[in-house]
Steps between C-alpha positions, in 0.01 A plus 500: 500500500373381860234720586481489875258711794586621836246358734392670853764276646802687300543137345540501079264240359540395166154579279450150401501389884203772553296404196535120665386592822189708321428168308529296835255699681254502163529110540476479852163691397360279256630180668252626814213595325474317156508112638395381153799702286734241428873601628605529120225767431651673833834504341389618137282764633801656715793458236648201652524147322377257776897362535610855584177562718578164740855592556427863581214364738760247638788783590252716653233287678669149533162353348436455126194670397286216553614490846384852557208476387406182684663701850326808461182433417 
């Protein structure tokens, strides 16, 4: 069974699309402040392998987490 949440916006968003977006902003975190975490540790310590963690970061941001991390710095 889909589990799925109404939002403020009266949109339905499926639970595994929220969880992604709470991972996202975790590694948006870590990418910022931990310069010497390697981008596999990143994944691992937000329940992403590092495959699933670039194309996530690639559909949201346009950048792979490398990127990122060089932009926003």
């Amino acid at each position: 069974m889909v589990v799925f949440i109404a939002c403020k916006y009266k949109k339905s968003i499926e639970l595994k699309s929220v969880f992604n977006q709470i991972r996202l902003d975790i590694a948006c975190s870590l990418l910022r402040s931990n310069r010497n975490m390697k981008i596999a540790e990143i994944a691992e310590s937000v329940g992403l392998t590092t495959h699933n963690l670039h194309h996530l970061f690639k559909a949201r941001y346009q950048l792979t987490p490398a990127e990122f991390r060089k932009r926003k710095l």
